[in-house]
């Protein structure tokens, strides 16, 4: 998936169908001149329904279609015939999509499971035909209910990436390189900060044809929780990851300090993120000889509060132990 095709934010207008009008027909046939009311009910207006689809990874298919209208219900007719319901319109979205009311910004619901359906705009109810209003004192009512009007609204869809493992780190820490090595994803890789501007997803192949999904998130900078850098744009994508893999380069001035800054940004954005399982990968370790690696290991054993592993994406070092550790955390 190219970067331009990753769309995780769209606004759209939706309108359901209006209900059909009830009929005021009076029954007439040969030899029956006064058969009484037999007007049928109007049909229901069509709904706008949001449906979860696990085959979708982005909102790109909605980028250029911003208006959805359902069909109107048909009017009732004679012989108590009910009008046809309006055609429902289904809007398929990837799992992890949050739907908000654009005007109030309130969250209406979230789609997280395959095939889950939620009505975003309710079709108008069809009106009752005149036979419902017949009584001993009014045997030929010449009125019926009109159908209820359609419902229209503006909504905003936000995608929060659903992945098993989310890569967290400062810009240029090697997240995209790692993703390109252990998955078939082809993220943009370059030697400057913020090469990655949108999340990339890749499927990690493990032993015995087992797989899990990894997401490369744009780099965090200090103050991201307040919106600095790419701010909230990427932080929301980390919310749905099962495991947070912190990637810190071996040539960092202070590995423990970098980890603390990253963790603090996540805490300030959403304290619930600290409940997720965490693991650290010390990247670019091909720059270290055995002696330096041994010294660093002694230092990190005393400082880091969570497990870690040395890796080098370029030299393919420590990749399998990293996969083993992540698989063990996902499948305890």
Coordinates of C-alpha atoms in Angstrom, one line a residue:
X1 CA 0.0 0.0 0.0
X2 CA 1.5 3.3 -1.0
X3 CA 1.6 6.2 1.4
X4 CA -0.9 8.2 -0.7
X5 CA -3.4 5.4 -0.5
X6 CA -3.5 5.3 3.3
X7 CA -6.6 7.4 4.2
X8 CA -7.6 7.4 7.8
X9 CA -9.9 10.4 8.1
X10 CA -13.0 11.3 6.0
X11 CA -16.0 13.5 6.3
X12 CA -19.3 12.6 4.6
X13 CA -23.0 13.5 4.3
X14 CA -25.5 10.7 4.8
X15 CA -29.3 10.8 4.3
X16 CA -31.7 8.0 5.0
X17 CA -35.0 7.5 3.0
X18 CA -38.3 9.0 4.0
X19 CA -41.2 6.7 4.9
X20 CA -43.9 6.1 2.3
X21 CA -47.4 7.6 2.8
X22 CA -50.3 5.5 4.0
X23 CA -53.1 5.1 1.5
X24 CA -56.7 6.5 1.9
X25 CA -58.2 4.0 -0.5
X26 CA -61.8 2.8 -0.1
X27 CA -62.7 -0.7 -1.2
X28 CA -64.8 -0.9 -4.3
X29 CA -65.8 -3.9 -6.5
X30 CA -68.8 -5.2 -8.3
X31 CA -71.9 -5.6 -6.0
X32 CA -69.9 -4.0 -3.1
X33 CA -70.4 -0.3 -3.3
X34 CA -69.3 0.5 0.2
X35 CA -66.6 -1.9 1.1
X36 CA -64.9 0.4 3.7
X37 CA -61.3 1.6 4.0
X38 CA -58.6 -0.7 2.8
X39 CA -55.6 1.6 2.3
X40 CA -52.3 0.0 3.0
X41 CA -49.3 1.3 5.0
X42 CA -46.4 3.1 3.5
X43 CA -43.0 1.4 3.3
X44 CA -40.1 2.1 5.6
X45 CA -37.4 4.4 4.2
X46 CA -33.9 2.9 3.6
X47 CA -31.2 3.0 6.4
X48 CA -27.6 4.1 6.0
X49 CA -25.7 1.2 7.6
X50 CA -22.0 1.1 8.5
X51 CA -20.5 -2.4 8.3
X52 CA -17.2 -3.8 9.4
X53 CA -15.1 -5.4 6.7
X54 CA -11.8 -7.1 7.7
X55 CA -10.6 -7.1 4.1
X56 CA -10.2 -3.3 4.2
X57 CA -7.2 -1.6 5.7
X58 CA -7.9 2.1 4.9
X59 CA -10.7 4.5 4.2
X60 CA -9.3 5.2 0.7
X61 CA -12.4 3.8 -1.0
X62 CA -14.5 6.6 0.6
X63 CA -12.1 9.4 -0.2
X64 CA -14.0 10.5 -3.4
X65 CA -17.5 9.4 -2.5
X66 CA -18.8 11.8 0.2
X67 CA -22.6 11.6 -0.2
X68 CA -24.7 8.6 0.6
X69 CA -28.5 8.5 0.1
X70 CA -30.8 5.6 0.9
X71 CA -34.0 4.9 -1.1
X72 CA -37.4 6.3 -0.1
X73 CA -40.3 4.0 1.0
X74 CA -43.1 3.5 -1.4
X75 CA -46.7 4.6 -0.7
X76 CA -49.3 2.2 0.5
X77 CA -52.0 1.1 -1.9
X78 CA -55.4 -0.6 -2.0
X79 CA -56.3 -4.0 -0.5
X80 CA -54.2 -3.2 2.5
X81 CA -51.0 -3.5 0.4
X82 CA -47.9 -2.2 2.2
X83 CA -45.5 -0.1 0.1
X84 CA -42.0 -1.5 -0.6
X85 CA -39.3 -0.5 1.8
X86 CA -36.6 1.9 0.6
X87 CA -33.3 0.3 -0.4
X88 CA -30.7 0.3 2.5
X89 CA -27.2 1.6 1.7
X90 CA -24.2 -0.2 3.3
X91 CA -20.9 1.7 3.9
X92 CA -18.1 -0.8 4.4
X93 CA -15.3 0.3 6.7
X94 CA -12.1 -1.3 8.0
X95 CA -12.1 -2.6 11.6
X96 CA -11.0 0.0 14.0
X97 CA -13.1 2.8 12.5
X98 CA -14.6 5.4 14.9
X99 CA -17.7 7.3 13.7
X100 CA -18.3 10.8 15.1
X101 CA -21.0 13.3 14.6
X102 CA -19.2 16.1 12.8
X103 CA -21.2 19.0 14.4
X104 CA -20.8 17.8 18.1
X105 CA -17.6 15.7 17.6
X106 CA -19.4 13.1 19.9
X107 CA -18.4 9.4 19.2
X108 CA -21.5 7.6 17.9
X109 CA -20.0 4.1 17.8
X110 CA -16.9 2.1 16.8
X111 CA -16.6 -0.8 14.4
X112 CA -14.2 -3.4 15.7
X113 CA -15.5 -6.8 14.5
X114 CA -16.1 -8.4 11.1
X115 CA -19.7 -8.0 9.8
X116 CA -20.7 -5.7 12.7
X117 CA -23.5 -3.4 11.5
X118 CA -24.6 -0.1 12.9
X119 CA -27.3 2.2 11.6
X120 CA -25.9 5.7 11.1
X121 CA -29.1 7.3 9.6
X122 CA -32.5 5.7 10.4
X123 CA -35.0 5.4 7.6
X124 CA -38.3 7.1 8.2
X125 CA -41.2 4.9 9.3
X126 CA -44.0 4.4 6.8
X127 CA -47.4 6.0 7.6
X128 CA -50.4 3.9 8.5
X129 CA -53.2 3.4 6.0
X130 CA -56.7 4.5 6.6
X131 CA -58.0 1.1 7.5
X132 CA -56.2 1.5 10.9
X133 CA -58.4 4.4 11.8
X134 CA -61.8 2.7 11.1
X135 CA -64.1 2.7 14.1
X136 CA -67.8 2.2 15.0
X137 CA -68.3 6.0 14.8
X138 CA -66.0 6.6 11.8
X139 CA -66.4 3.7 9.3
X140 CA -65.0 5.4 6.3
X141 CA -61.9 7.5 7.4
X142 CA -60.6 9.4 4.5
X143 CA -57.2 10.2 6.0
X144 CA -53.9 8.3 6.5
X145 CA -50.6 9.0 8.1
X146 CA -47.8 10.6 6.1
X147 CA -44.5 8.8 6.3
X148 CA -41.9 10.1 8.8
X149 CA -39.2 12.3 7.2
X150 CA -35.7 11.1 6.4
X151 CA -32.7 11.6 8.7
X152 CA -29.7 13.4 7.4
X153 CA -26.4 14.3 9.1
X154 CA -22.7 14.9 8.6
X155 CA -20.4 12.3 10.1
X156 CA -16.6 12.0 10.4
X157 CA -14.8 8.7 10.2
X158 CA -11.5 8.1 11.9
X159 CA -9.5 4.9 11.5
X160 CA -7.4 3.7 14.4
X161 CA -5.1 1.0 13.0
X162 CA -5.8 -2.5 14.4
X163 CA -2.5 -4.3 14.7
X164 CA -1.0 -6.8 17.0
X165 CA 2.3 -4.9 17.5
X166 CA 2.8 -1.1 17.2
X167 CA 6.3 0.3 16.6
X168 CA 7.0 3.3 18.8
X169 CA 10.1 5.4 18.6
X170 CA 11.7 8.7 17.8
X171 CA 12.0 9.8 14.1
X172 CA 14.8 8.0 12.2
X173 CA 15.0 5.2 14.8
X174 CA 14.8 2.5 12.1
X175 CA 11.1 1.5 12.5
X176 CA 10.4 1.5 8.7
X177 CA 13.6 -0.5 8.1
X178 CA 12.6 -3.1 10.6
X179 CA 9.1 -3.4 9.1
X180 CA 10.6 -3.8 5.6
X181 CA 12.9 -6.6 6.8
X182 CA 10.4 -8.7 8.8
X183 CA 7.3 -8.2 6.6
X184 CA 6.6 -7.8 2.9
X185 CA 5.7 -4.1 3.4
X186 CA 7.6 -1.5 1.4
X187 CA 7.6 1.6 3.5
X188 CA 9.5 4.7 2.4
X189 CA 13.0 4.6 3.9
X190 CA 15.4 7.5 4.0
X191 CA 18.0 9.1 6.3
X192 CA 16.0 12.0 7.5
X193 CA 13.3 12.5 10.2
X194 CA 9.7 12.0 9.5
X195 CA 10.2 9.9 6.4
X196 CA 7.1 8.1 7.5
X197 CA 4.1 10.4 7.5
X198 CA 1.4 7.8 7.6
X199 CA 1.2 4.4 9.3
X200 CA 2.4 1.3 7.4
X201 CA 1.0 -2.2 8.1
X202 CA 2.9 -5.4 7.5
X203 CA 2.2 -9.1 8.1
X204 CA 5.0 -10.8 10.0
X205 CA 5.4 -14.5 9.0
X206 CA 6.3 -16.7 12.0
X207 CA 7.1 -20.4 12.3
X208 CA 4.6 -23.0 11.0
X209 CA 2.9 -20.4 8.7
X210 CA 1.6 -18.4 11.6
X211 CA 1.4 -14.6 11.3
X212 CA 0.8 -11.4 13.2
X213 CA 0.3 -7.8 12.1
X214 CA 2.8 -5.0 12.8
X215 CA 2.3 -1.3 12.4
X216 CA 5.0 1.3 11.7
X217 CA 3.7 4.6 13.3
X218 CA 5.2 8.0 12.4
X219 CA 8.0 9.0 14.9
X220 CA 7.2 10.6 18.2
X221 CA 8.8 13.8 19.3
X222 CA 8.8 15.4 22.8
X223 CA 5.5 17.3 23.1
X224 CA 3.6 15.1 20.7
X225 CA 0.7 14.7 23.2
X226 CA 0.1 18.5 22.8
X227 CA 0.1 18.1 19.0
X228 CA 3.7 18.9 18.2
X229 CA 5.2 17.1 15.2
X230 CA 2.5 14.9 13.8
X231 CA 0.9 14.9 17.3
X232 CA -2.5 13.3 17.7
X233 CA -2.4 12.2 14.0
X234 CA -0.3 9.1 14.9
X235 CA -1.0 8.7 18.6
X236 CA -4.5 7.5 17.9
X237 CA -3.1 4.6 15.8
X238 CA -1.2 3.2 18.8
X239 CA -4.4 3.0 21.0
X240 CA -5.5 -0.3 19.3
X241 CA -2.2 -2.2 19.3
X242 CA -1.9 -5.2 21.6
X243 CA 1.8 -4.8 22.2
X244 CA 4.0 -1.7 22.0
X245 CA 7.5 -2.3 20.7
X246 CA 9.8 0.6 21.6
X247 CA 12.6 0.9 19.0
X248 CA 15.6 2.8 20.4
X249 CA 18.9 3.0 18.4
X250 CA 22.1 1.7 20.1
X251 CA 23.9 5.0 19.4
X252 CA 21.3 7.1 21.4
X253 CA 22.9 9.3 24.1
X254 CA 20.7 7.9 26.8
X255 CA 18.5 4.8 26.0
X256 CA 16.7 4.9 29.3
X257 CA 15.9 8.6 28.9
X258 CA 14.5 8.1 25.4
X259 CA 12.3 5.3 26.7
X260 CA 11.0 7.5 29.5
X261 CA 10.2 10.4 27.1
X262 CA 8.3 8.1 24.7
X263 CA 6.4 6.5 27.6
X264 CA 5.5 9.9 29.1
X265 CA 4.1 11.1 25.7
X266 CA 1.9 8.0 25.6
X267 CA 0.8 8.5 29.2
X268 CA -0.1 12.2 28.6
X269 CA -2.1 11.3 25.5
X270 CA -4.0 8.4 27.0
X271 CA -3.0 6.9 30.4
X272 CA -4.7 3.6 29.4
X273 CA -1.8 3.0 27.0
X274 CA 0.4 2.2 29.9
X275 CA -1.7 -0.9 30.5
X276 CA -0.5 -2.5 27.3
X277 CA 2.4 -4.9 27.2
X278 CA 5.7 -3.3 26.3
X279 CA 9.0 -4.5 24.9
X280 CA 12.2 -2.7 23.8
X281 CA 14.3 -3.4 20.7
X282 CA 17.8 -1.8 20.7
X283 CA 18.2 -1.2 16.9
X284 CA 21.4 -0.6 14.8
X285 CA 23.4 -2.9 17.1
X286 CA 25.6 -3.9 14.1
X287 CA 27.6 -0.7 15.1
X288 CA 28.6 -2.3 18.4
X289 CA 31.3 -4.8 18.8
X290 CA 31.0 -7.6 21.4
X291 CA 32.8 -5.7 24.1
X292 CA 30.6 -2.6 23.7
X293 CA 27.5 -4.7 23.6
X294 CA 28.4 -6.5 26.8
X295 CA 29.0 -3.2 28.6
X296 CA 25.7 -1.8 27.3
X297 CA 23.9 -4.9 28.4
X298 CA 25.2 -4.6 32.0
X299 CA 24.0 -0.9 32.0
X300 CA 20.6 -1.7 30.6
X301 CA 20.0 -4.6 32.9
X302 CA 20.1 -2.1 35.8
X303 CA 18.2 0.7 34.1
X304 CA 15.4 -0.7 31.9
X305 CA 12.2 -1.8 33.7
X306 CA 11.1 -4.1 30.9
X307 CA 12.7 -6.8 28.7
X308 CA 14.8 -5.9 25.6
X309 CA 16.6 -7.4 22.7
X310 CA 19.5 -6.3 20.5
X311 CA 18.7 -6.2 16.8
X312 CA 20.1 -5.0 13.5
X313 CA 17.6 -4.8 10.6
X314 CA 20.3 -4.2 8.0
X315 CA 22.6 -7.0 9.3
X316 CA 19.6 -9.3 10.0
X317 CA 20.8 -9.8 13.6
X318 CA 18.4 -10.7 16.4
X319 CA 15.3 -10.7 14.2
X320 CA 14.2 -14.3 15.0
X321 CA 14.6 -13.8 18.8
X322 CA 12.5 -10.6 18.4
X323 CA 9.8 -12.6 16.6
X324 CA 9.9 -15.3 19.2
X325 CA 9.5 -12.8 22.0
X326 CA 6.6 -10.9 20.3
X327 CA 4.8 -14.2 19.5
X328 CA 5.2 -15.4 23.1
X329 CA 3.6 -12.1 24.3
X330 CA 0.8 -12.3 21.9
X331 CA 0.1 -16.0 22.7
X332 CA 0.9 -16.4 26.4

